[in-house]
Coordinates of C-alpha atoms in Angstrom, one line a residue:
Chain A
M1 CA -13.9 -14.3 28.6
A2 CA -15.0 -12.5 25.5
K3 CA -18.5 -12.4 24.7
H4 CA -19.6 -12.9 21.0
I5 CA -22.2 -10.0 20.4
G6 CA -24.4 -9.5 17.3
K7 CA -23.6 -11.0 14.0
Q8 CA -19.6 -10.7 14.0
S9 CA -18.3 -8.8 17.1
M10 CA -16.7 -9.7 20.3
R11 CA -16.8 -7.8 23.6
F12 CA -13.6 -8.5 25.9
E13 CA -14.0 -8.8 29.4
K14 CA -10.6 -8.2 30.6
N15 CA -8.5 -5.0 30.5
I16 CA -6.6 -5.3 27.3
S17 CA -3.9 -2.7 27.3
I18 CA -1.9 -1.3 24.5
V19 CA 1.1 -0.5 26.8
S20 CA 3.4 0.9 24.1
T21 CA 3.6 1.4 20.3
A22 CA 6.5 2.0 18.1
S23 CA 6.5 3.5 14.5
T24 CA 9.4 3.4 11.9
V25 CA 8.8 5.1 8.6
G26 CA 10.8 5.8 5.3
T27 CA 12.1 9.3 4.1
K28 CA 8.9 10.3 2.3
E29 CA 6.7 9.6 5.2
G30 CA 9.1 11.4 7.3
E31 CA 8.4 14.6 5.2
G32 CA 4.7 14.1 5.6
P33 CA 2.2 15.8 7.9
L34 CA 2.5 13.1 10.7
R35 CA 6.3 13.2 11.0
E36 CA 6.6 14.6 14.5
Y37 CA 4.5 11.5 15.7
F38 CA 7.0 8.8 14.4
D39 CA 9.6 7.1 16.5
V40 CA 12.3 6.4 13.6
I41 CA 12.5 8.0 10.4
L42 CA 15.0 6.6 8.1
Q43 CA 17.4 8.4 6.1
D44 CA 17.9 5.6 3.6
N45 CA 15.0 3.4 2.5
L46 CA 17.5 0.5 1.8
L47 CA 18.9 0.7 5.2
G48 CA 22.2 -0.6 4.0
Q49 CA 20.6 -3.7 3.0
E50 CA 21.2 -5.6 -0.2
S51 CA 17.4 -5.7 -1.6
W52 CA 14.0 -4.0 -0.6
E53 CA 12.8 -7.1 1.1
K54 CA 15.7 -7.3 3.3
A55 CA 15.3 -3.8 4.1
E56 CA 11.7 -4.4 5.1
S57 CA 12.5 -7.3 7.3
K58 CA 15.1 -5.0 8.9
I59 CA 12.6 -2.4 9.5
A60 CA 10.1 -4.7 11.2
S61 CA 12.7 -6.4 13.2
D62 CA 14.2 -3.1 14.6
N63 CA 10.7 -1.5 15.0
L64 CA 9.4 -4.7 17.0
K65 CA 12.4 -4.6 19.3
L66 CA 11.7 -0.8 19.7
A67 CA 8.2 -1.3 20.8
I68 CA 9.0 -4.1 23.3
N69 CA 11.6 -2.1 24.7
K70 CA 9.5 0.9 25.2
A71 CA 7.2 -1.2 27.0
N72 CA 10.0 -2.2 29.5
L73 CA 9.7 -5.7 28.7
S74 CA 12.3 -8.1 26.9
P75 CA 11.6 -10.6 24.1
Q76 CA 11.7 -13.3 26.2
Q77 CA 8.5 -12.0 28.2
I78 CA 6.4 -11.8 24.9
D79 CA 4.2 -14.8 24.5
Y80 CA 3.2 -14.1 20.9
V81 CA 4.1 -11.9 18.1
V82 CA 1.5 -11.6 15.5
T83 CA 2.6 -9.9 12.4
G84 CA 2.1 -9.7 8.7
D85 CA 3.0 -7.7 5.4
L86 CA 2.4 -7.5 1.7
L87 CA 5.1 -9.8 0.6
N88 CA 4.6 -13.3 -1.0
Q89 CA 4.4 -15.8 1.8
C90 CA 4.8 -12.8 4.3
C91 CA 8.4 -13.0 4.2
G92 CA 8.9 -9.5 5.3
S93 CA 7.6 -10.4 8.6
T94 CA 9.2 -14.0 8.8
F95 CA 12.8 -12.6 8.4
G96 CA 12.0 -9.5 10.6
V97 CA 10.8 -11.9 13.5
R98 CA 13.5 -14.7 12.9
G99 CA 15.7 -13.3 15.4
L100 CA 13.5 -12.4 18.1
K101 CA 12.8 -16.0 19.3
I102 CA 9.2 -15.2 20.0
P103 CA 6.4 -17.7 19.2
F104 CA 4.9 -16.1 16.0
F105 CA 1.6 -16.2 14.2
G106 CA 2.2 -14.9 10.6
V107 CA -1.0 -13.3 9.2
F108 CA -2.2 -11.8 5.9
G109 CA -4.9 -9.3 5.5
A110 CA -3.1 -7.3 2.9
C111 CA -3.3 -3.7 4.2
S112 CA -5.9 -4.6 7.0
T113 CA -3.3 -6.8 8.7
M114 CA -2.5 -4.4 11.5
G115 CA -6.2 -4.7 12.4
E116 CA -6.2 -8.5 12.2
A117 CA -3.1 -8.7 14.2
M118 CA -4.5 -6.5 17.1
S119 CA -7.7 -8.4 17.1
L120 CA -5.9 -11.8 17.4
C121 CA -3.7 -10.4 20.1
A122 CA -6.7 -9.4 22.0
I123 CA -8.3 -12.6 21.8
L124 CA -5.2 -14.6 23.0
I125 CA -5.2 -12.3 25.9
D126 CA -8.7 -12.2 26.8
G127 CA -9.0 -16.1 26.3
G128 CA -6.1 -16.5 28.9
G129 CA -3.8 -17.9 26.5
A130 CA -1.2 -15.0 26.6
K131 CA -0.1 -12.1 28.8
N132 CA 2.1 -10.1 26.5
T133 CA 1.8 -10.1 23.0
V134 CA 3.0 -7.7 19.9
A135 CA 0.9 -6.9 17.0
G136 CA 2.6 -5.4 13.9
A137 CA 2.5 -4.8 10.2
S138 CA 5.1 -3.6 7.6
S139 CA 5.1 -2.5 4.2
H140 CA 7.8 -1.1 1.7
F141 CA 7.0 1.1 -1.5
C142 CA 9.8 -0.4 -3.3
S143 CA 9.2 -4.1 -2.4
A144 CA 5.5 -3.6 -3.2
E145 CA 6.0 -2.0 -6.5
K146 CA 8.4 -4.9 -7.5
Q147 CA 5.9 -7.4 -6.6
F148 CA 2.7 -5.8 -7.3
R149 CA 3.5 -3.4 -10.4
F150 CA 6.6 -2.6 -12.2
P151 CA 10.2 -2.3 -11.5
M152 CA 11.2 0.7 -9.8
D153 CA 13.2 2.3 -12.6
L154 CA 10.6 1.9 -15.4
G155 CA 9.4 5.2 -16.7
T156 CA 5.6 5.1 -16.1
Q157 CA 2.7 7.3 -15.1
R158 CA 0.2 6.6 -12.2
T159 CA -3.2 7.1 -12.4
P160 CA -5.0 9.9 -10.3
T161 CA -6.8 6.9 -8.2
A162 CA -3.5 5.2 -7.4
T163 CA -2.2 5.1 -3.9
W164 CA 1.2 5.3 -2.6
T165 CA 2.4 2.4 -0.6
V166 CA 3.8 3.6 2.8
T167 CA 7.3 2.4 3.9
G168 CA 7.7 1.4 7.5
D169 CA 6.5 -0.8 10.5
G170 CA 4.0 0.0 13.0
A171 CA 3.9 -2.2 16.2
A172 CA 1.9 -2.2 19.3
V173 CA 2.6 -4.0 22.6
I174 CA -0.7 -5.7 23.9
T175 CA -1.0 -6.7 27.4
E176 CA -3.3 -7.6 30.3
G177 CA -2.9 -4.5 32.5
N178 CA -4.3 -1.3 33.8
D179 CA -2.9 1.3 31.6
H180 CA -5.1 3.1 28.9
P181 CA -5.8 2.6 26.1
Y182 CA -7.6 -0.7 25.8
I183 CA -9.0 -2.8 23.2
T184 CA -12.6 -3.3 24.4
G185 CA -14.2 -5.0 21.4
I186 CA -13.6 -6.1 17.8
T187 CA -15.9 -6.7 14.6
T188 CA -14.1 -9.0 12.2
G189 CA -14.8 -8.2 8.7
K190 CA -16.3 -10.4 5.9
I191 CA -14.8 -10.4 2.4
V192 CA -16.8 -7.8 0.4
D193 CA -16.4 -8.0 -3.3
M194 CA -18.1 -5.4 -5.6
G195 CA -16.4 -6.6 -8.8
I196 CA -13.8 -3.9 -8.9
T197 CA -10.8 -5.0 -11.3
D198 CA -8.7 -1.9 -11.5
A199 CA -5.7 -2.6 -9.4
N200 CA -5.0 1.1 -9.7
N201 CA -8.1 2.0 -7.7
M202 CA -8.0 0.0 -4.3
G203 CA -9.9 2.6 -2.4
A204 CA -13.0 1.8 -4.6
A205 CA -12.3 -1.8 -4.0
M206 CA -12.3 -1.6 -0.4
A207 CA -14.7 1.0 0.5
P208 CA -17.5 -1.6 0.4
A209 CA -15.9 -3.9 3.1
A210 CA -14.9 -0.6 5.2
A211 CA -18.7 0.4 5.2
D212 CA -20.1 -3.3 6.0
A213 CA -17.6 -3.5 8.8
I214 CA -18.3 -0.2 10.4
Y215 CA -21.8 -1.0 9.9
Q216 CA -21.9 -4.0 11.6
N217 CA -19.9 -2.8 14.5
L218 CA -22.4 0.0 15.2
Q219 CA -25.3 -2.4 14.8
D220 CA -23.7 -5.2 17.0
F221 CA -22.6 -2.8 19.8
N222 CA -25.7 -0.9 19.4
R223 CA -24.0 2.6 19.0
K224 CA -24.1 5.7 17.0
P225 CA -21.3 7.0 14.9
D226 CA -20.7 9.9 17.5
Y227 CA -19.8 7.3 20.1
Y228 CA -16.5 7.4 18.7
D229 CA -14.1 10.4 18.6
Y230 CA -12.7 9.1 15.2
I231 CA -13.8 6.3 13.0
V232 CA -10.3 5.8 11.3
T233 CA -10.1 3.8 8.0
G234 CA -6.7 2.2 7.0
D235 CA -6.0 3.3 3.3
L236 CA -9.1 4.3 1.5
G237 CA -7.6 7.4 0.3
Y238 CA -9.7 10.3 -1.4
V239 CA -11.5 8.1 -3.5
G240 CA -12.4 5.5 -1.2
K241 CA -13.3 8.0 1.5
E242 CA -16.2 9.5 -0.8
L243 CA -17.3 6.3 -1.6
L244 CA -17.4 5.0 2.1
L245 CA -19.4 8.0 3.5
K246 CA -22.0 7.5 0.4
L247 CA -22.3 3.7 1.1
L248 CA -22.8 4.5 4.9
K249 CA -25.1 7.3 4.4
E250 CA -27.3 4.8 2.3
K251 CA -27.3 2.4 5.3
G252 CA -28.5 5.1 7.3
Y253 CA -25.2 6.4 9.2
D254 CA -23.4 9.6 8.8
I255 CA -19.9 9.4 9.7
S256 CA -18.7 12.3 7.6
K257 CA -17.9 14.4 10.9
N258 CA -15.7 12.1 12.7
H259 CA -14.2 10.0 9.7
M260 CA -10.3 9.8 9.3
D261 CA -8.5 7.9 6.7
C262 CA -4.7 7.1 7.6
G263 CA -4.1 7.2 3.9
I264 CA -5.2 10.8 3.5
E265 CA -3.5 11.9 6.8
I266 CA 0.1 10.3 6.3
F267 CA 0.9 12.3 3.1
D268 CA 0.3 15.8 1.8
R269 CA -1.0 14.9 -1.8
D270 CA -0.3 18.5 -3.2
R271 CA 3.2 18.8 -2.0
Q272 CA 4.1 15.1 -2.1
D273 CA 2.4 13.8 -5.4
T274 CA 0.7 11.0 -3.8
H275 CA -2.5 11.1 -5.9
S276 CA -5.3 9.3 -3.8
G277 CA -3.3 8.7 -0.7
G278 CA -1.1 6.2 1.3
S279 CA -1.8 2.7 1.3
G280 CA 0.1 -0.5 2.4
C281 CA 0.1 -2.5 5.8
A282 CA 2.2 0.3 7.3
C283 CA -0.3 2.9 6.4
S284 CA -2.7 2.3 9.1
A285 CA -0.1 0.7 11.4
V286 CA 2.2 3.6 11.7
T287 CA -0.7 6.1 11.8
F288 CA -2.0 4.1 14.8
A289 CA 1.4 3.7 16.4
G290 CA 2.1 7.1 16.0
M291 CA -0.5 9.8 15.9
L292 CA -3.6 8.1 17.2
Y293 CA -1.7 6.4 20.2
Y294 CA -0.1 9.7 21.0
K295 CA -3.6 11.4 21.2
L296 CA -5.2 8.5 23.1
R297 CA -2.3 8.2 25.7
R298 CA -2.7 11.9 26.1
R299 CA -6.5 11.8 26.5
I300 CA -6.9 14.2 23.5
I301 CA -9.2 11.6 22.1
N302 CA -10.7 9.0 24.2
R303 CA -12.6 6.5 21.8
I304 CA -11.8 5.3 18.3
L305 CA -12.9 2.6 16.0
F306 CA -9.6 1.6 14.3
V307 CA -10.5 0.1 10.7
P308 CA -7.5 -1.0 8.8
T309 CA -8.9 -1.8 5.2
G310 CA -7.3 -4.4 2.8
A311 CA -7.4 -5.2 -0.8
L312 CA -7.1 -9.0 -1.1
M313 CA -5.5 -9.7 -4.3
S314 CA -2.6 -11.0 -5.9
P315 CA -0.9 -9.9 -9.2
T316 CA -1.8 -13.4 -10.4
S317 CA -5.5 -13.2 -9.6
V318 CA -5.6 -9.7 -11.3
Q319 CA -4.1 -11.1 -14.3
Q320 CA -6.5 -14.0 -14.5
G321 CA -9.5 -11.3 -14.5
E322 CA -10.6 -12.0 -10.7
S323 CA -11.8 -8.9 -9.1
I324 CA -10.4 -7.3 -6.0
A325 CA -12.0 -8.7 -3.0
G326 CA -12.1 -6.3 0.1
I327 CA -11.9 -6.7 3.7
A328 CA -11.8 -4.4 6.9
H329 CA -11.3 -5.3 10.5
C330 CA -12.8 -3.2 13.2
V331 CA -10.8 -2.7 16.4
V332 CA -12.5 -0.6 19.3
I333 CA -9.9 1.3 21.3
E334 CA -11.0 3.2 24.4
N335 CA -9.4 4.9 27.4
Q336 CA -12.2 4.0 29.6
E337 CA -11.1 0.4 31.3
V338 CA -13.4 -2.6 30.9
C339 CA -13.2 -3.6 34.7
Q340 CA -11.8 -2.2 37.7
Chain B
M1 CA -31.8 0.4 5.5
G2 CA -32.3 0.1 1.8
K3 CA -31.9 -2.8 -0.7
E4 CA -28.4 -4.1 -1.1
M5 CA -26.5 -2.4 -3.9
T6 CA -25.7 -4.2 -7.0
K7 CA -22.1 -4.3 -8.7
E8 CA -23.6 -2.4 -11.5
Q9 CA -24.9 0.6 -9.3
Y10 CA -21.6 0.5 -7.3
S11 CA -19.5 0.6 -10.6
K12 CA -21.3 3.8 -11.7
M13 CA -20.7 5.2 -8.1
V14 CA -17.1 4.3 -8.7
E15 CA -16.6 6.0 -11.9
K16 CA -18.3 9.1 -10.7
A17 CA -15.9 9.5 -7.6
S18 CA -12.8 8.5 -9.4
P19 CA -11.0 11.3 -11.0
N20 CA -9.7 10.8 -14.7
S21 CA -6.3 11.1 -15.9
P22 CA -5.7 14.7 -17.6
I23 CA -5.5 13.2 -21.0
V24 CA -5.1 16.5 -22.9
K25 CA -2.2 17.6 -20.5
N26 CA -0.5 14.1 -20.9
C27 CA -0.8 14.3 -24.5
I28 CA 1.0 17.7 -25.0
K29 CA 3.8 16.4 -22.7
A30 CA 4.2 13.4 -24.6
F31 CA 4.1 15.0 -27.8
I32 CA 6.8 17.6 -26.7
V33 CA 9.1 14.9 -24.9
G34 CA 8.6 12.4 -27.7
G35 CA 9.3 15.0 -30.4
I36 CA 12.5 15.9 -28.7
I37 CA 13.7 12.2 -28.5
C38 CA 13.0 11.8 -32.2
T39 CA 14.7 15.1 -33.1
I40 CA 17.8 14.0 -31.1
G41 CA 17.5 10.9 -33.1
Q42 CA 17.3 12.7 -36.2
I43 CA 20.2 15.0 -35.4
I44 CA 22.5 11.7 -34.8
T45 CA 21.3 10.3 -38.1
N46 CA 22.4 13.5 -39.8
I47 CA 25.8 13.7 -38.4
A48 CA 26.4 10.1 -38.9
K49 CA 25.5 10.6 -42.6
F50 CA 27.6 14.0 -42.7
Y51 CA 30.6 11.7 -41.8
G52 CA 29.9 9.4 -44.6
A53 CA 27.7 6.8 -43.2
S54 CA 25.1 5.2 -45.4
I55 CA 21.5 5.6 -44.3
E56 CA 21.5 2.2 -43.1
E57 CA 24.5 2.5 -41.1
A58 CA 23.2 6.0 -39.9
G59 CA 20.0 4.4 -38.4
T60 CA 21.9 1.6 -36.7
Y61 CA 24.4 4.1 -34.9
T62 CA 21.2 6.3 -33.9
S63 CA 19.5 3.3 -32.5
V64 CA 22.6 2.3 -30.7
I65 CA 23.4 5.6 -29.2
L66 CA 19.6 6.2 -28.0
V67 CA 19.5 2.7 -26.5
V68 CA 22.8 3.1 -24.6
A69 CA 22.0 6.6 -23.5
A70 CA 18.5 5.7 -22.2
S71 CA 19.9 2.6 -20.5
I72 CA 22.5 4.8 -18.6
L73 CA 19.6 7.3 -17.6
T74 CA 17.6 4.4 -16.4
G75 CA 20.6 3.4 -14.2
L76 CA 21.0 6.7 -12.8
G77 CA 17.3 6.9 -11.8
L78 CA 16.5 9.7 -14.3
Y79 CA 14.5 7.8 -16.9
S80 CA 11.7 7.0 -14.5
K81 CA 11.5 10.8 -13.8
L82 CA 11.3 11.4 -17.4
G83 CA 8.5 8.7 -17.9
K84 CA 6.6 10.1 -14.9
F85 CA 6.3 13.4 -16.7
A86 CA 6.0 12.3 -20.3
G87 CA 4.2 9.2 -20.3
A88 CA 3.9 7.7 -23.7
G89 CA 6.2 10.5 -25.0
S90 CA 9.2 8.5 -23.3
I91 CA 7.7 4.9 -23.6
V92 CA 7.0 4.8 -27.4
P93 CA 10.4 5.7 -28.9
I94 CA 13.1 3.1 -28.7
T95 CA 14.5 4.9 -25.5
G96 CA 11.5 3.6 -23.9
F97 CA 12.1 -0.1 -25.0
S98 CA 15.7 0.3 -23.4
N99 CA 14.3 1.5 -20.3
S100 CA 11.9 -1.4 -20.1
V101 CA 14.7 -3.9 -20.6
T102 CA 17.2 -2.1 -18.1
S103 CA 14.8 -1.4 -15.4
P104 CA 13.9 -5.2 -14.6
A105 CA 17.6 -6.1 -15.0
I106 CA 18.4 -3.9 -12.3
E107 CA 15.4 -4.6 -10.1
F108 CA 15.7 -8.5 -10.4
K109 CA 19.5 -8.7 -10.2
K110 CA 19.1 -9.3 -6.4
E111 CA 17.6 -12.7 -7.3
G112 CA 20.6 -13.8 -9.2
M113 CA 22.1 -13.4 -12.6
I114 CA 20.2 -16.5 -14.1
L115 CA 16.8 -16.7 -12.2
G116 CA 16.6 -13.2 -11.3
L117 CA 18.2 -10.9 -14.1
G118 CA 18.2 -13.5 -16.8
A119 CA 14.8 -14.8 -16.4
K120 CA 13.2 -11.6 -15.7
I121 CA 14.7 -9.1 -17.8
F122 CA 12.1 -9.3 -20.7
I123 CA 9.2 -9.2 -18.3
V124 CA 8.0 -5.8 -19.6
A125 CA 9.6 -6.1 -22.9
G126 CA 8.8 -9.4 -23.7
P127 CA 5.2 -9.2 -25.2
V128 CA 6.5 -6.3 -27.3
I129 CA 9.2 -8.7 -28.8
L130 CA 7.1 -11.6 -29.2
Y131 CA 4.2 -10.0 -30.9
G132 CA 6.7 -7.6 -32.6
V133 CA 8.4 -10.4 -34.3
L134 CA 5.2 -12.5 -34.9
T135 CA 3.7 -9.4 -36.7
S136 CA 6.7 -9.1 -38.8
V137 CA 6.7 -12.9 -40.1
I138 CA 2.9 -12.4 -40.9
V139 CA 3.7 -9.0 -42.7
G140 CA 6.7 -10.7 -44.4
I141 CA 4.6 -13.7 -45.7
V142 CA 2.0 -11.1 -47.0
Y143 CA 4.7 -9.1 -48.6
Y144 CA 6.1 -12.4 -50.3
I145 CA 2.8 -13.4 -51.6
L146 CA 1.9 -9.9 -52.9
G147 CA 5.2 -8.7 -53.9

């Protein structure tokens, strides 16, 4: 059984194996620096569907099936699917999972969803409540713009601090087994709100939460930052990265050498005009399912701290003057097995 | 580990880390594109007057033509590209108003003609219409009293 350690972490005692991942991305992501790591690059972001929302569900559905298929399992063998997205009532996931007939936990952690889903899958397995699980998260640029900002065809300018919602779905099949890499621990984030109200600067809203979660992970596990090959945040972007490094430095940790941000990795900001970087649930999910998993499997890297970051806000709360609350969930992923 | 950072301290830190919009560059682009749109409007007005329209009629023709043209450009996905380049230059003229009505119409059509398109068509332009009418009424009353 998992051991609760330190203030807000868990260390697992079973081999919780990530046996497969799948990543599906939109056309813009398919033109980005990580394109060779993705399983599916869509030619049409509407996928022949009637709406952006339906397209997102279709992406989620197809990608979940692909991940299960790559693990040589059938949907009937999956005990739980834990997924989430950005749309109201998580409808992207609901209709993506609808046809799979698998017990479903829908989760909302904004762009930190992949971290939350992977944490819950690991807890389910370690507690003996499940053998095979799937964690996933999706987002779609157009459905997110429609819900959070403006209609697609409205002629507006984006600010330099704005981020670009990633279109896609990332999924990981997590089971009890002896195939690397493994989820060996988690640090569940607290809501940290430093009073940022600018919805076009979400990196700034999330950086304190990321700093808090990473700090707590290092404290709880009594590790130094260089224990990890990479500390990978979700979608802080260029602005958020700068703030994160400063915040952690003030707390006595220098992660500048091994920090990576999925939002910075996924797009080429000069060529693709994505301003502060990528964002959205899919940003960290597809970067993990694509590049990071590829490198872990081939032992190019062996230990990462995966920290999807989320800005917990709704258009309503922002209009009512609420600040943007940040959250980040740490998932420790290592090639070294926990027990023999 | 030092003391916890306050919101004010963090806000200063964020301000330092966040790049500002290139205001001068944006203003120049807005001036040029806005100017071109207005010049096109003037050309339409002049042509209408040349063919015998009164100044009021010519103004109406100009508005109608610009609004329809911007609406078509929005439908073709071109106005959003113009807006990204020009900013206020393509938002302020009447063509921007057309874009702000057409774009929600396209976006929310999927939720149906009544609750989607019908209810949300003025989601962007609504405030302009409401406060525009309100201001006109107030100005009208003042004008009536003083005039």
